Structures are given as C-alpha cells and as structure tokens.
Amino acid sequence: MAEPFQRWAMGRWELIAGKWRNWLERHPRVVRRVRKTYVFFSWLALLLSILCWIFIPETRKALIQLIWSYYVLWQFWFIARSKTLTWTTYARFFTIGAWIIGPLTAVIIWGVHGMVSGDASSSISDNWSEDVLGPIVEELAKLLPLMVFLLFSKRAKSFSVTDYLLVGAATGVGFDFIEEVVRRWGERVYDDSIFGVIGDFFNNSEQVWAWDVLFPGYVINGDVLSPGHYVWTGFVTLTIGFVARFRAKWGKKFTSFHLQSWLGRCLTMGRIMRPLTEICLRRWSWFMNGRGRDIIIKPC
C-alpha cells in the first residue's frame, strides 16, 4: 500500500516542480532580483550575528552549542562509509531538525497539555507526559524528515544503509541543538514560561561535551548517563535502512523489526523499560568515560 502512495506523491511532486521550473524560466528578472535580495540579507544576517555575539552574552551560548553540534555532525560524516548523501543535503537535515522538528514537537506537547489540563506549565512534568506523550511525539517527529524525503525524492531509491543512519543522526543533532540552546537560555529563568519550565526540567542534568569523546553531548543526571538524540534517532533510521534494503530478501515480516526498534526506543525513553535497560547497559560505562565507577546508561 505504501508503494502506490509513494508513486502518487512523487508524481504530484514532479508535476509541481515542473510548473515551478517553467515559471522561473518565464520570469528571469524576478529570479535575479530575488537572488540579489537573498544575498544582501544573508550578509546582513551575518553582520548582525557577529554584533550579537560580541554584545549579547546569551547568543554566544547558542554559537558555542552550534560549534559542538557541527563537531558531532563531522564525526558521523567522517566515520560513515559507502555514503551517497552529499554534505549539503546532510546539513539540511540538521537545519530541519533544529528549526522545524524541535519547535513542532514543543508546540504539539505544549498544546496537548494546554487542552488536557488548561495550564501546560503545571502538568508538563507529569509521569504520563514523560513516559508516554513525550517519547512518542518526539520519536515520530524526528522521523518525519526521512519519511518525507523517502516519499518525494527519487534519490532515496539509491540510498545506502549508511545514508539512512546519517539522515537520522543529522535530524537528531539538530533537535539536540535547539533543545540544548533553550535549556541554556532557561537556566536563569524561574517563571512559568516555556523557558522557565524547560530550565527547571533540566536543572538536575548536565550535558557533557569533550573533543576526545566519540559522539559527545551525553547527559549525566546523578548516576545516569544518557546518549544524545542523534545516537538513538540514528539507530532507528538505521533499522529503516535495513528494512528497505533487505525486505525483498528476508520477506515482508522483516518490516516488524523496525516497528519493534522504534517502539523499544519510545519505551526506553519512559520509565516502562528503564530498569531492564539500565541493567543491560551498566557495564558499557567504561567506554564512555574514565571515572572508574559504574555509570548507568539509559536513553534520554
């Protein structure tokens, strides 16, 4: 059923794209003006960003986090083998994860709490939100860029398994970037606004960044160590890649493998499967740091 819908979606997309290209060809003067305007505002935005970094301390936090996020992107990029994805497309998924998926997730969760309790700030930390609503909404939202790309792009047919991993990792890095920026901005906010709620939610955790660590940005909360969003989202999209590549060889029942992987990710984000996850991953702590003591690792 998915393949006919994919063919229909790609056909409609090609029709719209063809009409857009024809319109651009008929209006070359408009295209040149728009391009010049884009270049002008790009340089203006760069100048304003530099001034903000100099005179506004809070913006420097975002710049530092952006550098760390790109460091993680480079790690995935250089480690990945047999990739067909270009760096430009890879970076676009990071941008989508930061400026579309992150705010979309916050709006959905905040809106559901507003409809259920009337005051989202008072119920955002409830168990039903942390264990059920939050994990499901986050994991579905972080898979949206890959799903849309698979539906509307012909290049997806030539994807290697590594490309699926890179798409999920880039989306997760973007999501982690915007989440960490908001957390840093909310550290000194103590009201009922969304920044204050997020700052209070993360006040007991610490995100660790280091140059000599593979995939830095893991979160420490007491004796619990949690890898970043990019690790888990990358694993989930990697299973999608395995399903796409090996379903014809191993049968359609292999599709359930991805569903189990995604569902397991949602469960381990909440408290349902945390005890089992903590036991299984306890002895992996020596690889993540050199503290010489057991650190429980669980999903963030």
PDB file of C-alpha atoms in Angstrom:
ATOM      1  CA  MET A   1       0.000   0.000   0.000  1.00  0.00           C
ATOM      2  CA  ALA A   2       2.904   2.329   0.695  1.00  0.00           C
ATOM      3  CA  GLU A   3       4.435   1.939  -2.771  1.00  0.00           C
ATOM      4  CA  PRO A   4       1.348   3.175  -4.729  1.00  0.00           C
ATOM      5  CA  PHE A   5       1.075   6.138  -2.385  1.00  0.00           C
ATOM      6  CA  GLN A   6       4.780   6.836  -2.884  1.00  0.00           C
ATOM      7  CA  ARG A   7       4.388   6.774  -6.676  1.00  0.00           C
ATOM      8  CA  TRP A   8       1.378   9.109  -6.427  1.00  0.00           C
ATOM      9  CA  ALA A   9       3.257  11.509  -4.108  1.00  0.00           C
ATOM     10  CA  MET A  10       6.320  11.556  -6.363  1.00  0.00           C
ATOM     11  CA  GLY A  11       4.140  12.149  -9.423  1.00  0.00           C
ATOM     12  CA  ARG A  12       2.408  15.100  -7.803  1.00  0.00           C
ATOM     13  CA  TRP A  13       5.740  16.482  -6.616  1.00  0.00           C
ATOM     14  CA  GLU A  14       7.256  16.224 -10.102  1.00  0.00           C
ATOM     15  CA  LEU A  15       4.217  17.998 -11.544  1.00  0.00           C
ATOM     16  CA  ILE A  16       4.518  20.874  -9.062  1.00  0.00           C
ATOM     17  CA  ALA A  17       8.304  21.052  -9.518  1.00  0.00           C
ATOM     18  CA  GLY A  18       7.908  21.158 -13.315  1.00  0.00           C
ATOM     19  CA  LYS A  19       5.425  24.033 -13.126  1.00  0.00           C
ATOM     20  CA  TRP A  20       7.758  25.885 -10.751  1.00  0.00           C
ATOM     21  CA  ARG A  21      10.721  25.489 -13.110  1.00  0.00           C
ATOM     22  CA  ASN A  22       8.630  26.750 -16.027  1.00  0.00           C
ATOM     23  CA  TRP A  23       7.585  29.794 -14.019  1.00  0.00           C
ATOM     24  CA  LEU A  24      11.214  30.543 -13.152  1.00  0.00           C
ATOM     25  CA  GLU A  25      12.213  30.302 -16.805  1.00  0.00           C
ATOM     26  CA  ARG A  26       9.488  32.773 -17.804  1.00  0.00           C
ATOM     27  CA  HIS A  27      10.480  35.315 -15.119  1.00  0.00           C
ATOM     28  CA  PRO A  28      14.298  35.605 -15.186  1.00  0.00           C
ATOM     29  CA  ARG A  29      14.254  39.226 -13.969  1.00  0.00           C
ATOM     30  CA  VAL A  30      12.297  38.304 -10.848  1.00  0.00           C
ATOM     31  CA  VAL A  31      14.712  35.446 -10.176  1.00  0.00           C
ATOM     32  CA  ARG A  32      17.722  37.768 -10.380  1.00  0.00           C
ATOM     33  CA  ARG A  33      16.134  40.278  -8.012  1.00  0.00           C
ATOM     34  CA  VAL A  34      15.196  37.617  -5.503  1.00  0.00           C
ATOM     35  CA  ARG A  35      18.706  36.183  -5.666  1.00  0.00           C
ATOM     36  CA  LYS A  36      20.306  39.578  -5.055  1.00  0.00           C
ATOM     37  CA  THR A  37      17.905  40.238  -2.182  1.00  0.00           C
ATOM     38  CA  TYR A  38      18.761  36.871  -0.674  1.00  0.00           C
ATOM     39  CA  VAL A  39      22.499  37.574  -0.873  1.00  0.00           C
ATOM     40  CA  PHE A  40      22.035  41.024   0.680  1.00  0.00           C
ATOM     41  CA  PHE A  41      20.012  39.741   3.632  1.00  0.00           C
ATOM     42  CA  SER A  42      22.412  36.830   4.106  1.00  0.00           C
ATOM     43  CA  TRP A  43      25.344  39.217   4.566  1.00  0.00           C
ATOM     44  CA  LEU A  44      23.194  41.453   6.755  1.00  0.00           C
ATOM     45  CA  ALA A  45      22.234  38.491   8.938  1.00  0.00           C
ATOM     46  CA  LEU A  46      25.891  37.507   9.244  1.00  0.00           C
ATOM     47  CA  LEU A  47      26.824  41.035  10.313  1.00  0.00           C
ATOM     48  CA  LEU A  48      24.011  41.151  12.872  1.00  0.00           C
ATOM     49  CA  SER A  49      25.038  37.741  14.191  1.00  0.00           C
ATOM     50  CA  ILE A  50      28.617  38.912  14.746  1.00  0.00           C
ATOM     51  CA  LEU A  51      27.392  42.017  16.577  1.00  0.00           C
ATOM     52  CA  CYS A  52      25.089  39.885  18.733  1.00  0.00           C
ATOM     53  CA  TRP A  53      27.940  37.507  19.585  1.00  0.00           C
ATOM     54  CA  ILE A  54      30.012  40.481  20.715  1.00  0.00           C
ATOM     55  CA  PHE A  55      27.443  42.406  22.728  1.00  0.00           C
ATOM     56  CA  ILE A  56      24.810  39.817  23.819  1.00  0.00           C
ATOM     57  CA  PRO A  57      26.178  37.028  26.047  1.00  0.00           C
ATOM     58  CA  GLU A  58      23.178  34.731  25.552  1.00  0.00           C
ATOM     59  CA  THR A  59      23.815  34.483  21.826  1.00  0.00           C
ATOM     60  CA  ARG A  60      27.353  33.267  22.498  1.00  0.00           C
ATOM     61  CA  LYS A  61      25.840  30.233  24.220  1.00  0.00           C
ATOM     62  CA  ALA A  62      23.991  29.413  21.013  1.00  0.00           C
ATOM     63  CA  LEU A  63      27.202  29.855  18.982  1.00  0.00           C
ATOM     64  CA  ILE A  64      29.153  27.525  21.253  1.00  0.00           C
ATOM     65  CA  GLN A  65      26.384  24.934  21.040  1.00  0.00           C
ATOM     66  CA  LEU A  66      26.333  25.271  17.244  1.00  0.00           C
ATOM     67  CA  ILE A  67      30.074  24.532  17.091  1.00  0.00           C
ATOM     68  CA  TRP A  68      29.645  21.440  19.263  1.00  0.00           C
ATOM     69  CA  SER A  69      26.715  20.264  17.133  1.00  0.00           C
ATOM     70  CA  TYR A  70      28.746  20.595  13.946  1.00  0.00           C
ATOM     71  CA  TYR A  71      31.548  18.673  15.608  1.00  0.00           C
ATOM     72  CA  VAL A  72      29.143  15.765  16.129  1.00  0.00           C
ATOM     73  CA  LEU A  73      27.956  16.105  12.521  1.00  0.00           C
ATOM     74  CA  TRP A  74      31.548  15.873  11.306  1.00  0.00           C
ATOM     75  CA  GLN A  75      32.134  12.781  13.408  1.00  0.00           C
ATOM     76  CA  PHE A  76      29.208  10.971  11.825  1.00  0.00           C
ATOM     77  CA  TRP A  77      30.218  12.209   8.377  1.00  0.00           C
ATOM     78  CA  PHE A  78      33.825  11.055   8.519  1.00  0.00           C
ATOM     79  CA  ILE A  79      33.062   7.720  10.167  1.00  0.00           C
ATOM     80  CA  ALA A  80      30.270   6.797   7.735  1.00  0.00           C
ATOM     81  CA  ARG A  81      31.368   4.626   4.826  1.00  0.00           C
ATOM     82  CA  SER A  82      29.736   3.970   1.425  1.00  0.00           C
ATOM     83  CA  LYS A  83      27.529   7.044   1.733  1.00  0.00           C
ATOM     84  CA  THR A  84      25.848   8.652  -1.286  1.00  0.00           C
ATOM     85  CA  LEU A  85      24.433  11.615   0.640  1.00  0.00           C
ATOM     86  CA  THR A  86      26.048  14.984  -0.084  1.00  0.00           C
ATOM     87  CA  TRP A  87      27.178  17.293   2.715  1.00  0.00           C
ATOM     88  CA  THR A  88      24.644  19.932   1.632  1.00  0.00           C
ATOM     89  CA  THR A  89      21.716  17.521   1.971  1.00  0.00           C
ATOM     90  CA  TYR A  90      23.144  16.201   5.218  1.00  0.00           C
ATOM     91  CA  ALA A  91      23.374  19.720   6.689  1.00  0.00           C
ATOM     92  CA  ARG A  92      19.824  20.484   5.544  1.00  0.00           C
ATOM     93  CA  PHE A  93      18.505  17.664   7.690  1.00  0.00           C
ATOM     94  CA  PHE A  94      20.331  19.245  10.630  1.00  0.00           C
ATOM     95  CA  THR A  95      18.591  22.552   9.900  1.00  0.00           C
ATOM     96  CA  ILE A  96      15.203  20.843   9.627  1.00  0.00           C
ATOM     97  CA  GLY A  97      15.740  19.066  12.927  1.00  0.00           C
ATOM     98  CA  ALA A  98      16.668  22.321  14.656  1.00  0.00           C
ATOM     99  CA  TRP A  99      14.182  24.824  13.245  1.00  0.00           C
ATOM    100  CA  ILE A 100      11.202  22.652  12.283  1.00  0.00           C
ATOM    101  CA  ILE A 101      11.149  19.397  14.247  1.00  0.00           C
ATOM    102  CA  GLY A 102      12.231  20.902  17.573  1.00  0.00           C
ATOM    103  CA  PRO A 103       9.632  23.705  17.644  1.00  0.00           C
ATOM    104  CA  LEU A 104       6.966  21.387  16.166  1.00  0.00           C
ATOM    105  CA  THR A 105       7.489  18.883  18.973  1.00  0.00           C
ATOM    106  CA  ALA A 106       7.317  21.605  21.620  1.00  0.00           C
ATOM    107  CA  VAL A 107       4.127  23.050  20.133  1.00  0.00           C
ATOM    108  CA  ILE A 108       2.409  19.651  19.999  1.00  0.00           C
ATOM    109  CA  ILE A 109       3.332  18.652  23.544  1.00  0.00           C
ATOM    110  CA  TRP A 110       2.565  22.113  24.939  1.00  0.00           C
ATOM    111  CA  GLY A 111      -0.749  22.186  23.048  1.00  0.00           C
ATOM    112  CA  VAL A 112      -1.833  18.757  24.315  1.00  0.00           C
ATOM    113  CA  HIS A 113      -1.079  19.784  27.881  1.00  0.00           C
ATOM    114  CA  GLY A 114      -2.964  23.028  27.368  1.00  0.00           C
ATOM    115  CA  MET A 115      -6.038  21.162  26.130  1.00  0.00           C
ATOM    116  CA  VAL A 116      -5.912  18.467  28.822  1.00  0.00           C
ATOM    117  CA  SER A 117      -5.085  20.487  31.933  1.00  0.00           C
ATOM    118  CA  GLY A 118      -5.624  24.077  30.842  1.00  0.00           C
ATOM    119  CA  ASP A 119      -2.214  25.057  32.237  1.00  0.00           C
ATOM    120  CA  ALA A 120       0.633  23.389  30.377  1.00  0.00           C
ATOM    121  CA  SER A 121       3.342  24.630  32.739  1.00  0.00           C
ATOM    122  CA  SER A 122       1.791  22.822  35.711  1.00  0.00           C
ATOM    123  CA  SER A 123       1.448  19.400  34.042  1.00  0.00           C
ATOM    124  CA  ILE A 124       4.424  19.262  31.648  1.00  0.00           C
ATOM    125  CA  SER A 125       6.439  17.192  34.162  1.00  0.00           C
ATOM    126  CA  ASP A 126       3.693  14.675  34.936  1.00  0.00           C
ATOM    127  CA  ASN A 127       4.508  10.974  34.580  1.00  0.00           C
ATOM    128  CA  TRP A 128       2.038  10.416  31.744  1.00  0.00           C
ATOM    129  CA  SER A 129       3.798  13.118  29.737  1.00  0.00           C
ATOM    130  CA  GLU A 130       7.356  11.943  30.434  1.00  0.00           C
ATOM    131  CA  ASP A 131       6.577   8.254  29.926  1.00  0.00           C
ATOM    132  CA  VAL A 132       4.014   8.237  27.104  1.00  0.00           C
ATOM    133  CA  LEU A 133       3.254  11.502  25.324  1.00  0.00           C
ATOM    134  CA  GLY A 134       6.754  12.996  25.141  1.00  0.00           C
ATOM    135  CA  PRO A 135       8.598   9.906  23.858  1.00  0.00           C
ATOM    136  CA  ILE A 136       6.019   9.065  21.194  1.00  0.00           C
ATOM    137  CA  VAL A 137       5.707  12.639  19.894  1.00  0.00           C
ATOM    138  CA  GLU A 138       9.490  13.167  19.847  1.00  0.00           C
ATOM    139  CA  GLU A 139      10.307   9.921  18.071  1.00  0.00           C
ATOM    140  CA  LEU A 140       7.549  10.344  15.481  1.00  0.00           C
ATOM    141  CA  ALA A 141       8.538  13.945  14.833  1.00  0.00           C
ATOM    142  CA  LYS A 142      12.231  13.105  14.371  1.00  0.00           C
ATOM    143  CA  LEU A 143      11.306  10.508  11.740  1.00  0.00           C
ATOM    144  CA  LEU A 144       9.222  12.958   9.694  1.00  0.00           C
ATOM    145  CA  PRO A 145      12.127  14.405   7.620  1.00  0.00           C
ATOM    146  CA  LEU A 146      13.212  10.941   6.497  1.00  0.00           C
ATOM    147  CA  MET A 147       9.648   9.888   5.713  1.00  0.00           C
ATOM    148  CA  VAL A 148       9.010  12.996   3.612  1.00  0.00           C
ATOM    149  CA  PHE A 149      12.323  12.530   1.808  1.00  0.00           C
ATOM    150  CA  LEU A 150      11.510   8.902   1.024  1.00  0.00           C
ATOM    151  CA  LEU A 151       8.120   9.891  -0.368  1.00  0.00           C
ATOM    152  CA  PHE A 152       9.119  12.814  -2.575  1.00  0.00           C
ATOM    153  CA  SER A 153      12.706  12.175  -3.657  1.00  0.00           C
ATOM    154  CA  LYS A 154      13.913   9.785  -6.345  1.00  0.00           C
ATOM    155  CA  ARG A 155      17.379   9.814  -4.786  1.00  0.00           C
ATOM    156  CA  ALA A 156      16.021   7.821  -1.875  1.00  0.00           C
ATOM    157  CA  LYS A 157      15.869   4.724  -4.100  1.00  0.00           C
ATOM    158  CA  SER A 158      19.674   4.697  -4.328  1.00  0.00           C
ATOM    159  CA  PHE A 159      20.190   5.227  -0.596  1.00  0.00           C
ATOM    160  CA  SER A 160      22.688   3.006   1.163  1.00  0.00           C
ATOM    161  CA  VAL A 161      22.103   1.853   4.729  1.00  0.00           C
ATOM    162  CA  THR A 162      24.663   4.434   5.851  1.00  0.00           C
ATOM    163  CA  ASP A 163      22.591   7.224   4.295  1.00  0.00           C
ATOM    164  CA  TYR A 164      19.623   6.296   6.469  1.00  0.00           C
ATOM    165  CA  LEU A 165      21.871   6.486   9.513  1.00  0.00           C
ATOM    166  CA  LEU A 166      23.209   9.908   8.505  1.00  0.00           C
ATOM    167  CA  VAL A 167      19.714  11.336   7.949  1.00  0.00           C
ATOM    168  CA  GLY A 168      18.570  10.239  11.399  1.00  0.00           C
ATOM    169  CA  ALA A 169      21.777  11.406  13.049  1.00  0.00           C
ATOM    170  CA  ALA A 170      21.625  14.850  11.400  1.00  0.00           C
ATOM    171  CA  THR A 171      17.986  15.301  12.413  1.00  0.00           C
ATOM    172  CA  GLY A 172      18.822  14.218  15.961  1.00  0.00           C
ATOM    173  CA  VAL A 173      21.785  16.614  16.148  1.00  0.00           C
ATOM    174  CA  GLY A 174      19.537  19.483  15.053  1.00  0.00           C
ATOM    175  CA  PHE A 175      16.893  18.518  17.583  1.00  0.00           C
ATOM    176  CA  ASP A 176      19.532  18.257  20.315  1.00  0.00           C
ATOM    177  CA  PHE A 177      20.984  21.641  19.309  1.00  0.00           C
ATOM    178  CA  ILE A 178      17.742  23.576  19.706  1.00  0.00           C
ATOM    179  CA  GLU A 179      16.873  21.695  22.903  1.00  0.00           C
ATOM    180  CA  GLU A 180      20.232  22.482  24.478  1.00  0.00           C
ATOM    181  CA  VAL A 181      20.101  26.148  23.428  1.00  0.00           C
ATOM    182  CA  VAL A 182      16.670  26.533  25.011  1.00  0.00           C
ATOM    183  CA  ARG A 183      17.902  24.735  28.123  1.00  0.00           C
ATOM    184  CA  ARG A 184      20.871  27.090  28.454  1.00  0.00           C
ATOM    185  CA  TRP A 185      18.649  30.118  27.957  1.00  0.00           C
ATOM    186  CA  GLY A 186      16.240  28.814  30.587  1.00  0.00           C
ATOM    187  CA  GLU A 187      18.847  28.163  33.270  1.00  0.00           C
ATOM    188  CA  ARG A 188      18.237  31.561  34.871  1.00  0.00           C
ATOM    189  CA  VAL A 189      14.507  31.815  34.208  1.00  0.00           C
ATOM    190  CA  TYR A 190      12.281  30.905  37.144  1.00  0.00           C
ATOM    191  CA  ASP A 191       8.796  31.811  35.954  1.00  0.00           C
ATOM    192  CA  ASP A 192       6.016  29.737  34.342  1.00  0.00           C
ATOM    193  CA  SER A 193       7.047  30.482  30.774  1.00  0.00           C
ATOM    194  CA  ILE A 194       8.229  27.711  28.450  1.00  0.00           C
ATOM    195  CA  PHE A 195      11.869  28.729  29.062  1.00  0.00           C
ATOM    196  CA  GLY A 196      11.377  28.558  32.809  1.00  0.00           C
ATOM    197  CA  VAL A 197       9.673  25.156  32.616  1.00  0.00           C
ATOM    198  CA  ILE A 198      12.410  23.711  30.409  1.00  0.00           C
ATOM    199  CA  GLY A 199      15.141  25.174  32.608  1.00  0.00           C
ATOM    200  CA  ASP A 200      13.510  23.658  35.688  1.00  0.00           C
ATOM    201  CA  PHE A 201      13.057  20.315  33.898  1.00  0.00           C
ATOM    202  CA  PHE A 202      16.788  20.033  33.114  1.00  0.00           C
ATOM    203  CA  ASN A 203      18.127  21.638  36.277  1.00  0.00           C
ATOM    204  CA  ASN A 204      19.408  18.318  37.678  1.00  0.00           C
ATOM    205  CA  SER A 205      21.140  17.161  34.492  1.00  0.00           C
ATOM    206  CA  GLU A 206      24.427  18.083  32.847  1.00  0.00           C
ATOM    207  CA  GLN A 207      25.268  17.714  29.176  1.00  0.00           C
ATOM    208  CA  VAL A 208      28.923  16.796  28.725  1.00  0.00           C
ATOM    209  CA  TRP A 209      30.894  17.943  25.681  1.00  0.00           C
ATOM    210  CA  ALA A 210      34.502  16.918  25.060  1.00  0.00           C
ATOM    211  CA  TRP A 211      36.732  16.893  21.996  1.00  0.00           C
ATOM    212  CA  ASP A 212      38.216  13.454  22.693  1.00  0.00           C
ATOM    213  CA  VAL A 213      34.869  11.623  23.002  1.00  0.00           C
ATOM    214  CA  LEU A 214      33.046   9.814  20.230  1.00  0.00           C
ATOM    215  CA  PHE A 215      29.594  11.408  19.824  1.00  0.00           C
ATOM    216  CA  PRO A 216      29.856  13.877  22.737  1.00  0.00           C
ATOM    217  CA  GLY A 217      26.855  15.574  24.262  1.00  0.00           C
ATOM    218  CA  TYR A 218      25.720  12.767  26.529  1.00  0.00           C
ATOM    219  CA  VAL A 219      23.652  13.790  29.548  1.00  0.00           C
ATOM    220  CA  ILE A 220      24.557  12.954  33.154  1.00  0.00           C
ATOM    221  CA  ASN A 221      21.785  13.035  35.735  1.00  0.00           C
ATOM    222  CA  GLY A 222      23.127  11.751  39.031  1.00  0.00           C
ATOM    223  CA  ASP A 223      24.460   8.253  38.315  1.00  0.00           C
ATOM    224  CA  VAL A 224      22.631   8.023  34.994  1.00  0.00           C
ATOM    225  CA  LEU A 225      24.339   8.639  31.660  1.00  0.00           C
ATOM    226  CA  SER A 226      22.183   9.119  28.538  1.00  0.00           C
ATOM    227  CA  PRO A 227      23.461   9.355  24.934  1.00  0.00           C
ATOM    228  CA  GLY A 228      22.171  12.219  22.809  1.00  0.00           C
ATOM    229  CA  HIS A 229      19.182  12.271  20.483  1.00  0.00           C
ATOM    230  CA  TYR A 230      21.391  11.724  17.440  1.00  0.00           C
ATOM    231  CA  VAL A 231      22.590   8.313  18.655  1.00  0.00           C
ATOM    232  CA  TRP A 232      19.115   6.941  19.216  1.00  0.00           C
ATOM    233  CA  THR A 233      17.490   8.517  16.163  1.00  0.00           C
ATOM    234  CA  GLY A 234      20.399   7.274  14.060  1.00  0.00           C
ATOM    235  CA  PHE A 235      19.831   3.731  15.318  1.00  0.00           C
ATOM    236  CA  VAL A 236      16.113   3.893  14.494  1.00  0.00           C
ATOM    237  CA  THR A 237      16.666   5.215  10.966  1.00  0.00           C
ATOM    238  CA  LEU A 238      19.390   2.605  10.521  1.00  0.00           C
ATOM    239  CA  THR A 239      16.776  -0.102  11.119  1.00  0.00           C
ATOM    240  CA  ILE A 240      14.592   1.586   8.489  1.00  0.00           C
ATOM    241  CA  GLY A 241      17.519   1.309   6.104  1.00  0.00           C
ATOM    242  CA  PHE A 242      17.925  -2.392   6.876  1.00  0.00           C
ATOM    243  CA  VAL A 243      14.209  -2.933   6.261  1.00  0.00           C
ATOM    244  CA  ALA A 244      14.325  -1.036   2.951  1.00  0.00           C
ATOM    245  CA  ARG A 245      17.369  -2.933   1.700  1.00  0.00           C
ATOM    246  CA  PHE A 246      16.675  -6.459   2.956  1.00  0.00           C
ATOM    247  CA  ARG A 247      12.871  -6.717   2.942  1.00  0.00           C
ATOM    248  CA  ALA A 248      12.851  -8.229  -0.546  1.00  0.00           C
ATOM    249  CA  LYS A 249      15.388 -10.856   0.535  1.00  0.00           C
ATOM    250  CA  TRP A 250      14.095 -11.663   4.005  1.00  0.00           C
ATOM    251  CA  GLY A 251      10.366 -11.134   3.461  1.00  0.00           C
ATOM    252  CA  LYS A 252       7.810  -8.557   4.495  1.00  0.00           C
ATOM    253  CA  LYS A 253       7.770  -9.867   8.055  1.00  0.00           C
ATOM    254  CA  PHE A 254      11.163  -8.216   8.439  1.00  0.00           C
ATOM    255  CA  THR A 255       9.303  -4.874   8.470  1.00  0.00           C
ATOM    256  CA  SER A 256       8.213  -5.628  12.028  1.00  0.00           C
ATOM    257  CA  PHE A 257      11.887  -5.365  13.002  1.00  0.00           C
ATOM    258  CA  HIS A 258      11.784  -1.596  12.531  1.00  0.00           C
ATOM    259  CA  LEU A 259       8.492  -1.270  14.402  1.00  0.00           C
ATOM    260  CA  GLN A 260       9.961  -3.171  17.340  1.00  0.00           C
ATOM    261  CA  SER A 261      13.061  -0.967  17.276  1.00  0.00           C
ATOM    262  CA  TRP A 262      11.064   2.270  17.229  1.00  0.00           C
ATOM    263  CA  LEU A 263       8.663   1.053  19.908  1.00  0.00           C
ATOM    264  CA  GLY A 264      11.568  -0.051  22.054  1.00  0.00           C
ATOM    265  CA  ARG A 265      13.088   3.426  21.726  1.00  0.00           C
ATOM    266  CA  CYS A 266       9.822   5.023  22.867  1.00  0.00           C
ATOM    267  CA  LEU A 267       9.549   2.662  25.829  1.00  0.00           C
ATOM    268  CA  THR A 268      13.109   3.150  26.984  1.00  0.00           C
ATOM    269  CA  MET A 269      12.629   6.925  26.943  1.00  0.00           C
ATOM    270  CA  GLY A 270       9.970   6.498  29.611  1.00  0.00           C
ATOM    271  CA  ARG A 271      10.066   4.565  32.837  1.00  0.00           C
ATOM    272  CA  ILE A 272       8.442   1.385  31.493  1.00  0.00           C
ATOM    273  CA  MET A 273      11.652  -0.338  30.368  1.00  0.00           C
ATOM    274  CA  ARG A 274      14.257   1.732  32.198  1.00  0.00           C
ATOM    275  CA  PRO A 275      15.216  -0.889  34.842  1.00  0.00           C
ATOM    276  CA  LEU A 276      15.952  -3.529  32.189  1.00  0.00           C
ATOM    277  CA  THR A 277      17.787  -1.005  30.014  1.00  0.00           C
ATOM    278  CA  GLU A 278      19.918   0.167  32.933  1.00  0.00           C
ATOM    279  CA  ILE A 279      20.966  -3.409  33.792  1.00  0.00           C
ATOM    280  CA  CYS A 280      21.879  -4.246  30.193  1.00  0.00           C
ATOM    281  CA  LEU A 281      23.932  -1.080  29.647  1.00  0.00           C
ATOM    282  CA  ARG A 282      25.551  -0.706  33.064  1.00  0.00           C
ATOM    283  CA  ARG A 283      28.871  -2.268  32.046  1.00  0.00           C
ATOM    284  CA  TRP A 284      29.222  -0.063  28.968  1.00  0.00           C
ATOM    285  CA  SER A 285      30.125   2.940  31.118  1.00  0.00           C
ATOM    286  CA  TRP A 286      33.896   2.407  30.945  1.00  0.00           C
ATOM    287  CA  PHE A 287      33.774   3.119  27.209  1.00  0.00           C
ATOM    288  CA  MET A 288      32.072   6.487  27.725  1.00  0.00           C
ATOM    289  CA  ASN A 289      34.249   7.917  30.481  1.00  0.00           C
ATOM    290  CA  GLY A 290      37.178   7.073  32.716  1.00  0.00           C
ATOM    291  CA  ARG A 291      35.698   7.662  36.129  1.00  0.00           C
ATOM    292  CA  GLY A 292      36.484   4.177  37.347  1.00  0.00           C
ATOM    293  CA  ARG A 293      32.956   3.521  38.618  1.00  0.00           C
ATOM    294  CA  ASP A 294      29.753   2.146  37.188  1.00  0.00           C
ATOM    295  CA  ILE A 295      27.585   4.693  35.419  1.00  0.00           C
ATOM    296  CA  ILE A 296      24.094   3.624  34.443  1.00  0.00           C
ATOM    297  CA  ILE A 297      23.412   4.422  30.804  1.00  0.00           C
ATOM    298  CA  LYS A 298      19.865   4.965  29.688  1.00  0.00           C
ATOM    299  CA  PRO A 299      18.129   6.729  26.787  1.00  0.00           C
ATOM    300  CA  CYS A 300      17.492  10.443  27.110  1.00  0.00           C
TER     301      CYS A 300
END
